[in-house]
Short mmCIF file of C-alpha atoms in Angstrom, two decimals:
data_model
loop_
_atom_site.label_atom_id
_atom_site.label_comp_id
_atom_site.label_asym_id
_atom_site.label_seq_id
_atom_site.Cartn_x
_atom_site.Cartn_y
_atom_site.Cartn_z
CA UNK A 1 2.51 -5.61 -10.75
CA UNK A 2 3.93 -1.74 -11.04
CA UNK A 3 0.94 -0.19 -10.70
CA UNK A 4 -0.07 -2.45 -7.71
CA UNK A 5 3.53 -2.05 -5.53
CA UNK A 6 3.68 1.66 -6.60
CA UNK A 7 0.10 2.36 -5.18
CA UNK A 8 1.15 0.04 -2.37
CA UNK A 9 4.85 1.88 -1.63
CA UNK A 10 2.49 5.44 -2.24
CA UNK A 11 -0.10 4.88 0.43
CA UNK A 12 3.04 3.72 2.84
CA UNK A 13 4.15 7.27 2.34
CA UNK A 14 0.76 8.54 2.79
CA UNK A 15 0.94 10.99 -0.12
CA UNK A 16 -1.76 13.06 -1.96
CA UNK A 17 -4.10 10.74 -4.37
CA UNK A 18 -2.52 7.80 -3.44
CA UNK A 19 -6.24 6.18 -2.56
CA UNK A 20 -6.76 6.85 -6.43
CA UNK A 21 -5.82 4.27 -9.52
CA UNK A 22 -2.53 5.10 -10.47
CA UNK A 23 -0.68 4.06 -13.38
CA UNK A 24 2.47 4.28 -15.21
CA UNK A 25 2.14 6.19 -19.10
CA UNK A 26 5.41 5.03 -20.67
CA UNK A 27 4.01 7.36 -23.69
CA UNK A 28 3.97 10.56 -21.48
CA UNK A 29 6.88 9.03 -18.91
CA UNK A 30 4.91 10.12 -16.10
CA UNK A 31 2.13 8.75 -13.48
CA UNK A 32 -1.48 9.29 -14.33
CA UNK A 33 -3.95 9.48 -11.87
CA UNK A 34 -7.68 8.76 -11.84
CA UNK A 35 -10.49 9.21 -8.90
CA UNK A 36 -13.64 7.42 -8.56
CA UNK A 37 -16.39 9.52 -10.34
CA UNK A 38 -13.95 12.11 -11.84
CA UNK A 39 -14.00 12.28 -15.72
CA UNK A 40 -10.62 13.12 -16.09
CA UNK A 41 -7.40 12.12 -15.39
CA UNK A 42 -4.44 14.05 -14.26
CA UNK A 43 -0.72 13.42 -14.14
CA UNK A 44 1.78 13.60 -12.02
CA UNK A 45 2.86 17.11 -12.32
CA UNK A 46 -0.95 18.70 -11.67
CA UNK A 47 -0.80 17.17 -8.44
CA UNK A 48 0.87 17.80 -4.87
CA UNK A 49 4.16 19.10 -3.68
CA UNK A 50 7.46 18.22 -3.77
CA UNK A 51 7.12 15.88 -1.00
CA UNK A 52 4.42 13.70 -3.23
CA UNK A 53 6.71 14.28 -6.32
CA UNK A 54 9.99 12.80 -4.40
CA UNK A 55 7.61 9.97 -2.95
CA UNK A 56 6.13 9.25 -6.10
CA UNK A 57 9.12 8.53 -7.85
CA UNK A 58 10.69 6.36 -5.01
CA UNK A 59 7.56 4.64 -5.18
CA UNK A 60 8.01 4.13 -8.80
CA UNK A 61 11.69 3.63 -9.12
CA UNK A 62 10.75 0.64 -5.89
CA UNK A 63 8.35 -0.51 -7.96
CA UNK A 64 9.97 -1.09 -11.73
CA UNK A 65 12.94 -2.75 -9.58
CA UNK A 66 10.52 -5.24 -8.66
CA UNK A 67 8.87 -5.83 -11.99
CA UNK A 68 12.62 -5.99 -13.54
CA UNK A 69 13.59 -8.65 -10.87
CA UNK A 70 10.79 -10.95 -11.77
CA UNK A 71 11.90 -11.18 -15.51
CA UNK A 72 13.92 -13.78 -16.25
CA UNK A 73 16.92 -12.09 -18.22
CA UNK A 74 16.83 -8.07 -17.04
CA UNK A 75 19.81 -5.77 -18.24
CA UNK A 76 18.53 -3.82 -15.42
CA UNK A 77 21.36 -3.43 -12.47
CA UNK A 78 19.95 -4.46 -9.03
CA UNK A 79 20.63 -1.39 -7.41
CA UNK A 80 19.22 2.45 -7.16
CA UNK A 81 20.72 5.30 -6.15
CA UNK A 82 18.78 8.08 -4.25
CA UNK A 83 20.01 11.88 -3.56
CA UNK A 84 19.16 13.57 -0.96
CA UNK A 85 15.31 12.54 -0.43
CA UNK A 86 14.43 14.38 2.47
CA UNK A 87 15.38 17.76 0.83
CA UNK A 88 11.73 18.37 0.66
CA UNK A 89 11.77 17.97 4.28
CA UNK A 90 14.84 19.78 4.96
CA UNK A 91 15.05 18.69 8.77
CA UNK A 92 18.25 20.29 10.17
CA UNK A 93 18.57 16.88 12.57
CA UNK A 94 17.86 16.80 16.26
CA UNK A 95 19.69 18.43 19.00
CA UNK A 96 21.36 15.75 21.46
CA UNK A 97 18.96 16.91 23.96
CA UNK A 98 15.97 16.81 22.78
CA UNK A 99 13.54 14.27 20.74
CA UNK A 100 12.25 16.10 18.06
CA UNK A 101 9.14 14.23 16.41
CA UNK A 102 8.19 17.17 14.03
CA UNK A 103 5.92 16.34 10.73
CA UNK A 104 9.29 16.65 8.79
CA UNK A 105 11.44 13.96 11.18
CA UNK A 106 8.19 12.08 10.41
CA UNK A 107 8.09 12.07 7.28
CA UNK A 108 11.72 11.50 6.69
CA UNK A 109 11.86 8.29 8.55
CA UNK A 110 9.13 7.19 6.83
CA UNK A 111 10.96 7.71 3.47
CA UNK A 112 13.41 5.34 4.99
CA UNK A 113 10.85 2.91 6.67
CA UNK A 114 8.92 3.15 2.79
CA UNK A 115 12.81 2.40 0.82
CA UNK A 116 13.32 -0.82 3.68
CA UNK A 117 9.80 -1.99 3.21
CA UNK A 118 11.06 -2.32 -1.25
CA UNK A 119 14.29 -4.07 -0.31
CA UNK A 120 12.09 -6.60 2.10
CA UNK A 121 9.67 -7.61 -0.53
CA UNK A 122 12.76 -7.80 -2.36
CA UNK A 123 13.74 -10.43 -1.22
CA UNK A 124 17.44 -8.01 -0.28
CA UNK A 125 17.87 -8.77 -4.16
CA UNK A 126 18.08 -4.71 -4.48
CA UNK A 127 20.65 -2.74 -3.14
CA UNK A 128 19.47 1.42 -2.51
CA UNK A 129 22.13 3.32 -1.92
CA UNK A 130 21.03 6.50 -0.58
CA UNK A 131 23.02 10.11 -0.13
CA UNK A 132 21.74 11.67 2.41
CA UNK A 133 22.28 14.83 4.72
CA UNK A 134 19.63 13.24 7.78
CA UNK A 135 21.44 11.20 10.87
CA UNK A 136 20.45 8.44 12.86
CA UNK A 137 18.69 10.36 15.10
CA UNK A 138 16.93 11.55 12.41
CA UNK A 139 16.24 8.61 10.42
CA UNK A 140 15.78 6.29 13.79
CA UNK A 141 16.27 2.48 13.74
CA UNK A 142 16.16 1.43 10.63
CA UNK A 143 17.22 -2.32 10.01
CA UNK A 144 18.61 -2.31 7.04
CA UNK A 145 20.19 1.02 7.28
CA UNK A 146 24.48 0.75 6.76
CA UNK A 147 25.99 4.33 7.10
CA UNK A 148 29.27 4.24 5.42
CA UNK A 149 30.43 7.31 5.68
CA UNK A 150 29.39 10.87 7.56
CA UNK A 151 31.64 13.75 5.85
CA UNK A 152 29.77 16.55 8.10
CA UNK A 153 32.75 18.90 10.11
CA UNK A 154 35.73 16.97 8.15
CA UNK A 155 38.15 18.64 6.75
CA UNK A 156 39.17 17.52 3.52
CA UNK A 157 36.90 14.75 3.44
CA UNK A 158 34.32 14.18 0.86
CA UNK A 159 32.41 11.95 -1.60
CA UNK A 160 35.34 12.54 -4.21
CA UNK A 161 38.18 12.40 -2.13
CA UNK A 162 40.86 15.41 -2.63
CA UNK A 163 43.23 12.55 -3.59
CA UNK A 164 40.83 11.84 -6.32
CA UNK A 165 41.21 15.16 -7.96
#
C-alpha cells in the first residue's frame, strides 16, 4: 500500500523517476529507486532537486498516513504538519494585476492540489496543517484549503504571539 500511494501521490507531482518502482528502505530510512533494465538501484539522495526531495517526502509522509489509518490500533496522530513547501519554488505571489502562471505558481498549486488529493482518499480522516508563505492567489482554489491566519505587514503579530513570550 506505501509504495503504491507514494508512487501514485509522486507521479501527481510529476517529479523525476517517479515512472520507476519506488520503495520505502526502513534499514537506510530513505526511498530507493529502480528503472526497468538498470542494474542498480539508487536512493533518494542521488536523484533530483530539491523540488523532487520536498515532493518525495510529502508523497511519503501522505502515504505512511494512509497505511497507519488502515491499522486497526495506530499510536500514530492523524495529522501532519508541513513547513514551508514551496520554498523550493520560492514564488514571491502574484501582483493584483496580473495572472501569473509561471512553472513555480505551477508547481506550487500542485503541491496543494497533490496534499488535497491525500486528505480525499483519506477519507478527511487526516488533518495537514501546512505553514506557508504562498496566498490564495498563489495557491488558487483549493477545496479543502482553511487559511487561519496571514501574519504578512502585521505588526506584532506572529505564530508565537508577543503575549506568549
Amino acid at each position: 500500500l506505501v509504495a503504491q500511494r507514494l508512487s501514485s501521490h509522486a507521479q501527481r507531482f510529476e517529479l523525476e523517476r517517479s515512472g520507476d518502482a519506488i520503495n520505502l528502505d526502513v534499514k537506510e530510512l530513505s526511498l530507493v529507486f529502480r528503472s526497468p533494465g538498470r542494474g542498480r538501484r539508487d536512493f533518494l539522495w542521488e536523484i533530483g532537486s530539491g523540488a523532487n526531495w520536498m515532493g518525495y517526502h510529502v508523497s511519503t509522509m501522505l502515504a505512511l498516513h494512509a497505511a497507519f489509518q488502515r491499522l486497526p490500533l495506530s499510536h500514530v496522530p492523524h495529522f501532519l504538519v508541513i513547513d514551508q513547501p514551496s520554498q523550493v519554488y520560492f514564488p514571491s505571489g502574484i501582483p493584483d494585476d496580473a495572472t501569473d502562471e509561471s512553472e513555480d505558481v505551477i508547481a506550487t498549486r500542485r503541491i496543494f492540489e497533490v496534499i488535497e488529493q491525500g486528505l480525499i482518499e483519506s477519507g478527511y480522516q487526516l488533518q495537514v496543517i501546512v505553514v506557508e508563505h504562498a496566498d490564495e492567489r498563489t495557491l488558487g482554489p483549493i477545496r479543502t484549503l482553511n487559511k487561519v491566519a496571514d501574519w504578512h505587514g502585521k505588526e506584532g503579530e506572529a505564530l508565537i504571539p508577543n503575549e506568549w513570550l
